[in-house]
PDB file of C-alpha atoms and ligand atoms in Angstrom:
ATOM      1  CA  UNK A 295      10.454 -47.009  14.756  1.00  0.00           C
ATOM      2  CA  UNK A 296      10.963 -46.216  18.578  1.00  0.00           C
ATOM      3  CA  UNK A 297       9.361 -42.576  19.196  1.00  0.00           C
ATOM      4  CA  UNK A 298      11.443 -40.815  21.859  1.00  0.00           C
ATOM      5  CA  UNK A 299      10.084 -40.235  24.893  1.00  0.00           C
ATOM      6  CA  UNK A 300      10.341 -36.673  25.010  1.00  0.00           C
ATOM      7  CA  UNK A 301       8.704 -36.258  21.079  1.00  0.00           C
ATOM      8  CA  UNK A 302       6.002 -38.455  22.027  1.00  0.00           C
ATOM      9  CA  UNK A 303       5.163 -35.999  24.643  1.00  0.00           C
ATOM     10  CA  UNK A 304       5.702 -33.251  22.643  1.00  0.00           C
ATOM     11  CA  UNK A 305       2.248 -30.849  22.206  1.00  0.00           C
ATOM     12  CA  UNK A 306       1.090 -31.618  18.413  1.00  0.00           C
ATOM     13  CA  UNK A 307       1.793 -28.750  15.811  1.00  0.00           C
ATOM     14  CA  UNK A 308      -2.151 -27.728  15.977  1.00  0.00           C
ATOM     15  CA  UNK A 309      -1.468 -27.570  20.076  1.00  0.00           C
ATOM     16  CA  UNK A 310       2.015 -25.721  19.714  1.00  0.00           C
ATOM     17  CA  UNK A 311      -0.047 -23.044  17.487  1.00  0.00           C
ATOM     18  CA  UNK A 312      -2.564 -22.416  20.065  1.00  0.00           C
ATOM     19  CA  UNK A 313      -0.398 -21.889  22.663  1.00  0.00           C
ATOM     20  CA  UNK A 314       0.860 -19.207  20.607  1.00  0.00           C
ATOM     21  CA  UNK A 315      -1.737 -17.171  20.100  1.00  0.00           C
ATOM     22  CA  UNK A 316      -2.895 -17.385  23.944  1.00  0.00           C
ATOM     23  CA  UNK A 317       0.619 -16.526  24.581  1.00  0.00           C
ATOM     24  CA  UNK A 318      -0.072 -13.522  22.383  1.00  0.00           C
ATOM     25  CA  UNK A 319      -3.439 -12.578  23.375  1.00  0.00           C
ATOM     26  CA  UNK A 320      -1.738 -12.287  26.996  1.00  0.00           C
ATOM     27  CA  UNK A 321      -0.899  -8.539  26.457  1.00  0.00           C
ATOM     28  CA  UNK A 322       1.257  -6.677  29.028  1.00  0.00           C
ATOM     29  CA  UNK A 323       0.417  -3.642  29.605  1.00  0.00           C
ATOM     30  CA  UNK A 324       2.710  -0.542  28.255  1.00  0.00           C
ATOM     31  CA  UNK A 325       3.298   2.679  29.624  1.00  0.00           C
ATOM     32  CA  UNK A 326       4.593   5.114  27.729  1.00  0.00           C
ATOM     33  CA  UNK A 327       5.451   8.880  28.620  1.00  0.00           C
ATOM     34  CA  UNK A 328       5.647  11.461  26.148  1.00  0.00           C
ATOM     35  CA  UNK A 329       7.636  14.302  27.089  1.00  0.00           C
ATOM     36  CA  UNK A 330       7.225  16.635  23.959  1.00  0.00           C
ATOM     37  CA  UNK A 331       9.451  20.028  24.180  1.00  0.00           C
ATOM     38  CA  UNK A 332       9.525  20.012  28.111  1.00  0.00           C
ATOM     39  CA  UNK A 333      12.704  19.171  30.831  1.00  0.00           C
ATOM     40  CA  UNK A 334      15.858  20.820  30.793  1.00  0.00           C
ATOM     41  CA  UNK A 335      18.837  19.065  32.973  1.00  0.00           C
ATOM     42  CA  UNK A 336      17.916  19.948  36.265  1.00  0.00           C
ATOM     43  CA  UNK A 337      14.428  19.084  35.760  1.00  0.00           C
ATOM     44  CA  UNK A 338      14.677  16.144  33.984  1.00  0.00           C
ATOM     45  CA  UNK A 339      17.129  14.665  36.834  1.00  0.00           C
ATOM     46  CA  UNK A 340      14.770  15.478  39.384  1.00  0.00           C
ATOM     47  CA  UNK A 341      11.747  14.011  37.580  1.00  0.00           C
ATOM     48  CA  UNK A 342      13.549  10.619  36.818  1.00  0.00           C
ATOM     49  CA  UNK A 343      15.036  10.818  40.836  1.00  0.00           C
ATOM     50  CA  UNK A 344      11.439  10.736  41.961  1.00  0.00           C
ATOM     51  CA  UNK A 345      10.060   8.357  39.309  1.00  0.00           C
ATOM     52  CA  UNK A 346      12.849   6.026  40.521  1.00  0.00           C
ATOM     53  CA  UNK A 347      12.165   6.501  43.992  1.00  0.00           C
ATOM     54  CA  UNK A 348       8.523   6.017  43.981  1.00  0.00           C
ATOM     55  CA  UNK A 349       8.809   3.145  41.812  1.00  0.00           C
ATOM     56  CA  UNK A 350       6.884  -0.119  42.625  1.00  0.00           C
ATOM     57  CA  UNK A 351       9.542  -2.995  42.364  1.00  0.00           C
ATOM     58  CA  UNK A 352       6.935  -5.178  42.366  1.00  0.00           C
ATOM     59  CA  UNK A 353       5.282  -3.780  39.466  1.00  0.00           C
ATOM     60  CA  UNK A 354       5.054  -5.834  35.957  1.00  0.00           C
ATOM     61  CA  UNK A 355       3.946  -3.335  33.422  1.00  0.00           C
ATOM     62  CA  UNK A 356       6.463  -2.321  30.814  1.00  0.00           C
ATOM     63  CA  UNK A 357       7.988   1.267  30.727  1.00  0.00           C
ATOM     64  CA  UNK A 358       8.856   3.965  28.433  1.00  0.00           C
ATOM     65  CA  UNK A 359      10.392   7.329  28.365  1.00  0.00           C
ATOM     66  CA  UNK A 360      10.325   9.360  25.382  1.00  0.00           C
ATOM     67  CA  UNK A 361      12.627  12.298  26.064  1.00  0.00           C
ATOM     68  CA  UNK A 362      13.438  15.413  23.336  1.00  0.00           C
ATOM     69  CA  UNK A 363      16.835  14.091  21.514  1.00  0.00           C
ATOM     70  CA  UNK A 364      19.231  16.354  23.489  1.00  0.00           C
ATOM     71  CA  UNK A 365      19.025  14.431  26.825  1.00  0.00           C
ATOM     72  CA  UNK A 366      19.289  10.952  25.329  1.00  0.00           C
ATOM     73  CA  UNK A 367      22.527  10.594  26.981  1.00  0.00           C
ATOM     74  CA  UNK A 368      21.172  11.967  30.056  1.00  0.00           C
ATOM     75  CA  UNK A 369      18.229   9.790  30.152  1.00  0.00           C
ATOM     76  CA  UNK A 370      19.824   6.612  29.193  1.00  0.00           C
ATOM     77  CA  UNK A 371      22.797   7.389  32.572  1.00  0.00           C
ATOM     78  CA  UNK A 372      19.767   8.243  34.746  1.00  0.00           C
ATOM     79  CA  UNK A 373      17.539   5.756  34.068  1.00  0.00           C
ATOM     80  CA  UNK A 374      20.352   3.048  34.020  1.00  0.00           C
ATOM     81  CA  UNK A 375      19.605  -0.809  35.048  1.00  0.00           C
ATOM     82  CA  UNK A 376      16.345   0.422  35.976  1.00  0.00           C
ATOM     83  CA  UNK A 377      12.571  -1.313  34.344  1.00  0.00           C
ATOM     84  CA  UNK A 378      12.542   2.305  32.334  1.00  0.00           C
ATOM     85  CA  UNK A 379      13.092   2.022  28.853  1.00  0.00           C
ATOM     86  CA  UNK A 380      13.943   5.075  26.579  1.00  0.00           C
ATOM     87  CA  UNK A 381      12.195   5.619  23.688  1.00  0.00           C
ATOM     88  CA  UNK A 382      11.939   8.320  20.300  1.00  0.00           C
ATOM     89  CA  UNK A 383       9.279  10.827  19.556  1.00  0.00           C
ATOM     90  CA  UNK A 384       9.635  10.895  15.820  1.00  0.00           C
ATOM     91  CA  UNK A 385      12.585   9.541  12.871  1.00  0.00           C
ATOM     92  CA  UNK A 386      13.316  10.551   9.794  1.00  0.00           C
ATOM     93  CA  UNK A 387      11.733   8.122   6.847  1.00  0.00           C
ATOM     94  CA  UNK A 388      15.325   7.991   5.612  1.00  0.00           C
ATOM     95  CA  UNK A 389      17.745   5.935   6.783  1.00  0.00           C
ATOM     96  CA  UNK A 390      20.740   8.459   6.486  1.00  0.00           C
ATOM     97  CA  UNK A 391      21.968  11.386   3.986  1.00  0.00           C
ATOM     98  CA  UNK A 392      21.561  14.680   3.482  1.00  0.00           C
ATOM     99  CA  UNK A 393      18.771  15.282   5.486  1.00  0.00           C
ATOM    100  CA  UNK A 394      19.221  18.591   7.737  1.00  0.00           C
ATOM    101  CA  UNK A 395      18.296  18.016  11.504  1.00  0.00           C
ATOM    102  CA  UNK A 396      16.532  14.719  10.715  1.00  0.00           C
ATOM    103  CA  UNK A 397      17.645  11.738  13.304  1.00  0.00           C
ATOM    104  CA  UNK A 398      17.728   7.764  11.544  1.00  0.00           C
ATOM    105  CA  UNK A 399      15.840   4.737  12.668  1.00  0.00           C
ATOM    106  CA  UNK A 400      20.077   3.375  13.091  1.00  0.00           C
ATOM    107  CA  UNK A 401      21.042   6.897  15.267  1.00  0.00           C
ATOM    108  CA  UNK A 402      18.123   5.786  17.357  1.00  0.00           C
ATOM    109  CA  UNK A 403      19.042   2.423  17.642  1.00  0.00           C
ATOM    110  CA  UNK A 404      22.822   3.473  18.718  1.00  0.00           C
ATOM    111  CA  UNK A 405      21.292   5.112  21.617  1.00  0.00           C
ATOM    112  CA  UNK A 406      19.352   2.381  22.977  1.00  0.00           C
ATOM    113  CA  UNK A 407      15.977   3.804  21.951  1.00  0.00           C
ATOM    114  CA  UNK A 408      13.395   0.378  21.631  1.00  0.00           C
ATOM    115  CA  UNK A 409      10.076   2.178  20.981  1.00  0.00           C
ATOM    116  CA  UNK A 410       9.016   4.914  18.391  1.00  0.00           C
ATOM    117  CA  UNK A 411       6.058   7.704  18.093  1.00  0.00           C
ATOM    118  CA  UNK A 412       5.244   8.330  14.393  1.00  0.00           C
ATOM    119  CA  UNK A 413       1.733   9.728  13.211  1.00  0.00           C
ATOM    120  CA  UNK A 414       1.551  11.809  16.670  1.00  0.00           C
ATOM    121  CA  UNK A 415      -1.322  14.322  16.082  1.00  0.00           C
ATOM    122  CA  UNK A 416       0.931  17.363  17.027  1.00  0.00           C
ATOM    123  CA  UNK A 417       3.393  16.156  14.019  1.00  0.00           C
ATOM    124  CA  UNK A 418       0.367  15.754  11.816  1.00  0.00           C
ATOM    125  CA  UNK A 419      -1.172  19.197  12.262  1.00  0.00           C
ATOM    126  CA  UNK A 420       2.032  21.155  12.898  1.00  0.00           C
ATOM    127  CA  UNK A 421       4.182  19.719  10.509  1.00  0.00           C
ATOM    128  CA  UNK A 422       1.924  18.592   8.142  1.00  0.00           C
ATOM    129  CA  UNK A 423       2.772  14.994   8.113  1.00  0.00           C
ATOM    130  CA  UNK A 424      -0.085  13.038   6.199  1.00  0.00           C
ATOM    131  CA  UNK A 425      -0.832   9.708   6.242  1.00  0.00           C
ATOM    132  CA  UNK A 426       2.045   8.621   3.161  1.00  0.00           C
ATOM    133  CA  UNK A 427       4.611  10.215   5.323  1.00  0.00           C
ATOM    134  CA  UNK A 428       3.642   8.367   8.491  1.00  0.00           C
ATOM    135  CA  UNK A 429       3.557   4.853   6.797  1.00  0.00           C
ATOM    136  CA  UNK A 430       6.594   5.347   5.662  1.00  0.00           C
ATOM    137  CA  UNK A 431       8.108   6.598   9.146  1.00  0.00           C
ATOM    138  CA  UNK A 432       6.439   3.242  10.533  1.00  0.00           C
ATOM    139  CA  UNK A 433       8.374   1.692   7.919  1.00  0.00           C
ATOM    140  CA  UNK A 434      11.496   3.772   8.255  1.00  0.00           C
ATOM    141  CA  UNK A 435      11.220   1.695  12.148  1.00  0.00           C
ATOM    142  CA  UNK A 436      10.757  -1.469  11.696  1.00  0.00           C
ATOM    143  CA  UNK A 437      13.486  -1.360   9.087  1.00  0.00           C
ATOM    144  CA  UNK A 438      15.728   0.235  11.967  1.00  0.00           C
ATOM    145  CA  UNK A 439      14.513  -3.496  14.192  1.00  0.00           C
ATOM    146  CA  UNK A 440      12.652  -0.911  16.522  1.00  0.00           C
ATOM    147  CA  UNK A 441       9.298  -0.674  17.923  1.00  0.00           C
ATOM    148  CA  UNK A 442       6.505   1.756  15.919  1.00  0.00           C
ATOM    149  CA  UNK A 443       4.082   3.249  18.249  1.00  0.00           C
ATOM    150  CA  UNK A 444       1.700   4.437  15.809  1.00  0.00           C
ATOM    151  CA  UNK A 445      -0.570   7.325  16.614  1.00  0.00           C
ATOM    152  CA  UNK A 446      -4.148   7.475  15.328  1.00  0.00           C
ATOM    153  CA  UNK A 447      -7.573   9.657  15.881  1.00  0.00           C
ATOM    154  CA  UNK A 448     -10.333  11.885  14.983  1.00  0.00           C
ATOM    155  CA  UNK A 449     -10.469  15.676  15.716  1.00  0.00           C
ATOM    156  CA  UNK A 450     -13.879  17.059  17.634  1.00  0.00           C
ATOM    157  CA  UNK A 451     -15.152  18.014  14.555  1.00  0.00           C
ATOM    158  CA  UNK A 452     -14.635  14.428  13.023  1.00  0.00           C
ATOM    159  CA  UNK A 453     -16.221  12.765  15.794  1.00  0.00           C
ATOM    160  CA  UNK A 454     -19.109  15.721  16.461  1.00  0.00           C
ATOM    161  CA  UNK A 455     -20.036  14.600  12.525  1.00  0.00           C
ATOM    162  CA  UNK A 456     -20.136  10.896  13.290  1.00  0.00           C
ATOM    163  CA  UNK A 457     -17.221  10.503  10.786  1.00  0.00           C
ATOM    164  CA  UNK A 458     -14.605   9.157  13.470  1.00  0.00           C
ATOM    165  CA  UNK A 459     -14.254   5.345  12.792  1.00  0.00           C
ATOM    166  CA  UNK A 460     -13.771   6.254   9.112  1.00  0.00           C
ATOM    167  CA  UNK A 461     -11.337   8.697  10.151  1.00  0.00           C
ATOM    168  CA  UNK A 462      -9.650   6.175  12.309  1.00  0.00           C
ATOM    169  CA  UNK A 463      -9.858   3.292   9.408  1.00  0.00           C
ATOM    170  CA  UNK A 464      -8.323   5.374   6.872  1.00  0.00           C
ATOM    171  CA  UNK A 465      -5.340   6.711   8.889  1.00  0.00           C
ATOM    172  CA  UNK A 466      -4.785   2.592   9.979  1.00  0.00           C
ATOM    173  CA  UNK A 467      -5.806   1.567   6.024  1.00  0.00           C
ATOM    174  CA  UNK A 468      -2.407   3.496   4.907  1.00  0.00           C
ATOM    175  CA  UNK A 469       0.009   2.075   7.394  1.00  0.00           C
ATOM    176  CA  UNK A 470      -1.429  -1.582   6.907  1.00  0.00           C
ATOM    177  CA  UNK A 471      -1.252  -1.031   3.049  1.00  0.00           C
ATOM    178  CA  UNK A 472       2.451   0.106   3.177  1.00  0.00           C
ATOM    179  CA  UNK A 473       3.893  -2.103   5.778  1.00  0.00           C
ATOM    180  CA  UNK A 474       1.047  -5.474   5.388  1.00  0.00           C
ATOM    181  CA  UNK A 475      -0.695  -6.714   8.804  1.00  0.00           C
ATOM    182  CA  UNK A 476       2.003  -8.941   9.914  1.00  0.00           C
ATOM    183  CA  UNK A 477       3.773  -5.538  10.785  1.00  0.00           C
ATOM    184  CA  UNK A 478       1.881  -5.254  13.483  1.00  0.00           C
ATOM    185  CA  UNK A 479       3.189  -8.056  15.306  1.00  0.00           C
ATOM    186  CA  UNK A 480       5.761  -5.775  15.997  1.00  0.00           C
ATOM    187  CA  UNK A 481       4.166  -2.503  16.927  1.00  0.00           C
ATOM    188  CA  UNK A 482       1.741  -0.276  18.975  1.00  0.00           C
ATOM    189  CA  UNK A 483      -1.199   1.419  18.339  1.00  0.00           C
ATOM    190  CA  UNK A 484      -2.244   4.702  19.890  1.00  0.00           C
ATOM    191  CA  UNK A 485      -5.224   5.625  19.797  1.00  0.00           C
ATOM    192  CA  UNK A 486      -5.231   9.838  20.465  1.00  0.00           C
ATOM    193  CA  UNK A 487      -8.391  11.580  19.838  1.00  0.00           C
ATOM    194  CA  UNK A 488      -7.183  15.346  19.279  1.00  0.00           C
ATOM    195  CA  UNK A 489      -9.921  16.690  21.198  1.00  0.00           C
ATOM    196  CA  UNK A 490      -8.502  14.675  24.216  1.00  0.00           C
ATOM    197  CA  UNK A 491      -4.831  15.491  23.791  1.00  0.00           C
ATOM    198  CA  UNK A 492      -3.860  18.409  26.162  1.00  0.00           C
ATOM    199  CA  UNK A 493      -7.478  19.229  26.823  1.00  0.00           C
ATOM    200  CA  UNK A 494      -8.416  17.914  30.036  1.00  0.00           C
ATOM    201  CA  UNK A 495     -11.057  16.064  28.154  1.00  0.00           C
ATOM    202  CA  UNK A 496     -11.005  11.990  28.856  1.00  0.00           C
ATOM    203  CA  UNK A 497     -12.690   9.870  26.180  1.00  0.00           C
ATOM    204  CA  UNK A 498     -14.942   7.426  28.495  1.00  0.00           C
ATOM    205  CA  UNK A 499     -13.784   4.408  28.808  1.00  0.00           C
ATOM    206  CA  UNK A 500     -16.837   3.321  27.190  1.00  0.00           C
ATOM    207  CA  UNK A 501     -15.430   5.760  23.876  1.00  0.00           C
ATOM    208  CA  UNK A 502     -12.060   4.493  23.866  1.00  0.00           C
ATOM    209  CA  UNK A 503     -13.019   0.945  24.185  1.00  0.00           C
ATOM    210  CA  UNK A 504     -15.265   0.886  21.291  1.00  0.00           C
ATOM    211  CA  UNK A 505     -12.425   2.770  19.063  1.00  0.00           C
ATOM    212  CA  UNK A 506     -10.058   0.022  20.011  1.00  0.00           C
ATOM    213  CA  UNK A 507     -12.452  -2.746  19.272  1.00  0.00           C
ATOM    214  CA  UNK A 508     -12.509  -1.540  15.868  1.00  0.00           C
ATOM    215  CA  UNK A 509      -8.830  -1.223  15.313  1.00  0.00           C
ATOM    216  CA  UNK A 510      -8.276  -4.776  16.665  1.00  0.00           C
ATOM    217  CA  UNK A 511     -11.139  -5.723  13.960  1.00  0.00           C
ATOM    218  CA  UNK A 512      -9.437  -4.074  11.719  1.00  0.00           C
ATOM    219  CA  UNK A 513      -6.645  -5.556  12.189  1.00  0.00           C
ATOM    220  CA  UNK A 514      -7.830  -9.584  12.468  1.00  0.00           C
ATOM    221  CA  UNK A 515      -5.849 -12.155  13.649  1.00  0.00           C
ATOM    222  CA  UNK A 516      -2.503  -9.853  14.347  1.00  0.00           C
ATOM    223  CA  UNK A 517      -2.993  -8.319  17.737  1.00  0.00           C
ATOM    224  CA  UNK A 518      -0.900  -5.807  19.222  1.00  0.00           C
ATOM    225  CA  UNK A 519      -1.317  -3.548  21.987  1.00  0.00           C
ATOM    226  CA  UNK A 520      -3.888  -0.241  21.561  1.00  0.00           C
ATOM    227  CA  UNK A 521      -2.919   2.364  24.127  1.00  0.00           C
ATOM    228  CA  UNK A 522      -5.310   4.897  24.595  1.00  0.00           C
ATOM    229  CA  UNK A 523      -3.617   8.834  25.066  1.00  0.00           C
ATOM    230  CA  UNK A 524      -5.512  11.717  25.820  1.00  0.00           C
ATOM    231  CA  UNK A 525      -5.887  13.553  29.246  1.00  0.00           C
ATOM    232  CA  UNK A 526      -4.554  10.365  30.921  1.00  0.00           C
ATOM    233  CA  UNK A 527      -4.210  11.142  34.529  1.00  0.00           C
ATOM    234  CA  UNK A 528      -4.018   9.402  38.067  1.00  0.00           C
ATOM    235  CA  UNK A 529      -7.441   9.538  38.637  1.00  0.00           C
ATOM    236  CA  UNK A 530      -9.192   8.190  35.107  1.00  0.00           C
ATOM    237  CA  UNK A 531      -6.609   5.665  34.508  1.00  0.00           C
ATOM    238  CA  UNK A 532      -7.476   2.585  36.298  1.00  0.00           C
ATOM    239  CA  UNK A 533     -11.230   2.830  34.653  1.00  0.00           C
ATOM    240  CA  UNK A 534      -9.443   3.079  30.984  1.00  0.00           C
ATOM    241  CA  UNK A 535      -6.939   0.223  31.369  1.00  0.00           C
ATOM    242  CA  UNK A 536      -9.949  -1.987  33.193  1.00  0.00           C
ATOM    243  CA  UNK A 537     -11.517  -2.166  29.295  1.00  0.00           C
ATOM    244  CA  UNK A 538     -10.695  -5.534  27.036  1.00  0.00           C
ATOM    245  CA  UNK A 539      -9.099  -3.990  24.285  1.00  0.00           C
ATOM    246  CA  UNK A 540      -6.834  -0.845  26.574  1.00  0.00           C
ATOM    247  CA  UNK A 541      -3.636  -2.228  26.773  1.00  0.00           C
ATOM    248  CA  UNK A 542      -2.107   0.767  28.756  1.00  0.00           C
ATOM    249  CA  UNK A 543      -1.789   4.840  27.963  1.00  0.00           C
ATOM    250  CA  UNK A 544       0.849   7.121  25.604  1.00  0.00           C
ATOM    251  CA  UNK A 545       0.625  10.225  28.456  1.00  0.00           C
ATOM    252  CA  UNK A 546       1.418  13.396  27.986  1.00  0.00           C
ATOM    253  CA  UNK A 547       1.471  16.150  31.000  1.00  0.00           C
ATOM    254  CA  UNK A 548       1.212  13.251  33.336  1.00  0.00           C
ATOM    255  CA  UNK A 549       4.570  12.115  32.363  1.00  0.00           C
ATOM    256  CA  UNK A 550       6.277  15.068  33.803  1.00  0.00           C
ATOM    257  CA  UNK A 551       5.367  14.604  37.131  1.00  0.00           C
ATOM    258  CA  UNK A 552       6.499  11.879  39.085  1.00  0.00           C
ATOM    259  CA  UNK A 553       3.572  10.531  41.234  1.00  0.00           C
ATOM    260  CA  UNK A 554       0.916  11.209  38.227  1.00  0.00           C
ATOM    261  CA  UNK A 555       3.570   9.301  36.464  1.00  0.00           C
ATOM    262  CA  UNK A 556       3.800   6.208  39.028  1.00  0.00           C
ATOM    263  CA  UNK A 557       0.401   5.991  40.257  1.00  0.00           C
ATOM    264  CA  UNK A 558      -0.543   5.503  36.442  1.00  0.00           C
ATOM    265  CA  UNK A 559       1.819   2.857  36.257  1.00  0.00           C
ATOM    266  CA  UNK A 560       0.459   1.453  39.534  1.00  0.00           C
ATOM    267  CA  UNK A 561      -2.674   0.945  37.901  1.00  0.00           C
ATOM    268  CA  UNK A 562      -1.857  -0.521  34.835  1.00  0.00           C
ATOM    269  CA  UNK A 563      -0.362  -3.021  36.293  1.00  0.00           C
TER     270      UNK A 563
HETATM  271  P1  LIG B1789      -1.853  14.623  27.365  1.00  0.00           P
HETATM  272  O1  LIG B1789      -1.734  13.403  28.250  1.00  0.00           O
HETATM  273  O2  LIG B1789      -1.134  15.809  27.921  1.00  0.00           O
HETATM  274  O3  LIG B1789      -3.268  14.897  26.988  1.00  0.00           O
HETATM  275  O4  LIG B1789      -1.079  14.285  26.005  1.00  0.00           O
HETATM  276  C1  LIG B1789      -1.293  13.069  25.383  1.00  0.00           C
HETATM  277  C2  LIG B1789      -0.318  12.915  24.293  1.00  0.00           C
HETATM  278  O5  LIG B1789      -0.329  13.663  23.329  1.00  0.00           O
HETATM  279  C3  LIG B1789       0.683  11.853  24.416  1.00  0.00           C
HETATM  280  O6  LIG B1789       1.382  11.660  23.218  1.00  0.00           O
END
């Protein structure tokens, strides 16, 4: 039988599969800025004004704003055909009913949102969500065809006892035994140390690198990008995102102002 041209030089199945998993090994890096309970209007359309007009064209890394529900509409006008993507700071594990003030992985979806925080270590503490509940918020959007960005780390005390890979391993163990590895395909991890969140204390690169080694190990062949958050600002970024297994930051305060904001962009990229 005459083989086709074209199939003859087609890469063999073996080769296809190669290419990939170099194709997913090639990472891009992800930016994503959490607002929490800050911006009003006014300040929210000045902050996005000067993100915009700082804003590298040139610059490849991916984008995301994560606004408090109010000024979705606001956010998704202002930040228009721009690289900025919007995304959610928390979802309800249900996917709609009689749920008081709870917002749906589908409401979220309507409004454009691609990426979702679940597990954040404010939520944990403050609203006492444990590990169950977070797996099955991860769930809750994947379900909704969104983007989990879940949040993971040890408090001081956790790593001051040497306890803070276990920590980290059991808070990853319940999301991979509710949703299976292959989940993470599709997601993000954060990795958050509480003691670095709002502090003003930076893990060292050198700390943050070896936490994310061990969530990629933990996670084998699937391979998804590790953010680190914590204290990210302009001046400790590039060092963090120059590590193997940093695949950009989940920021805090240094979303809120415009060239922090930027210039961490800038280096990711
Ligand atoms: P900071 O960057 O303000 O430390 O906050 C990090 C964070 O909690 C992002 O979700």
């Amino acid at each position: 039988m005459l083989i086709p041209t074209w199939l003859s030089s087609a890469p063999a199945l073996g080769e296809v599969l190669l290419l990939i998993k170099a194709t997913n090994t090639k990472r891009k890096k992800l930016v994503i800025g959490n607002w929490k309970m800050h911006g009003d209007r006014q300040f929210n359309a000045t902050l996005l004004s000067d993100i915009l007009t700082r804003w590298n064209s040139e610059n490849q890394v991916e984008t995301v704003i994560c606004p408090p529900y109010p000024y979705f509409q606001q956010v998704i006008e202002l930040i228009g055909a721009s690289p900025l993507v919007m995304g959610a700071q928390t979802i309800s594990e249900h996917d709609s009913g009689a749920f008081t003030g709870e917002i749906s992985g589908q409401m979220l979806s309507d409004w454009q949102c691609r990426y979702v925080i679940v597990g954040h270590n404010e939520r944990r503490r403050m609203q006492h969500e444990s590990d169950a509940d977070v797996a099955l918020k991860f769930l809750a959007v994947q379900r909704a065809g969104l983007i989990p960005v879940l949040c993971i780390g040890e408090s001081l005390e956790q790593r001051e006892s040497g306890n803070a890979l276990e920590v980290i391993g059991a808070q990853l163990g319940h999301v991979i035994n509710a949703a299976g590895i292959a989940a993470f395909e599709n997601a993000v991890v954060a990795y958050e140390p509480v003691w670095a969140v709002g502090t003003g204390k930076t893990a060292t690169p050198e700390q943050a690198q070896e936490v994310h080694a061990f969530i990629r190990s933990r996670l084998g062949s699937v391979s998804p990008r590790i953010l680190y958050g914590g204290s990210v600002k302009a001046h400790n970024a590039a060092q963090l995102f120059q590590m193997p297994d940093i695949d950009g930051a989940l920021l805090g305060g240094a979303s809120l102002v415009a060239e922090e904001f930027v210039a961490i962009c800038n280096a990711a990229n």
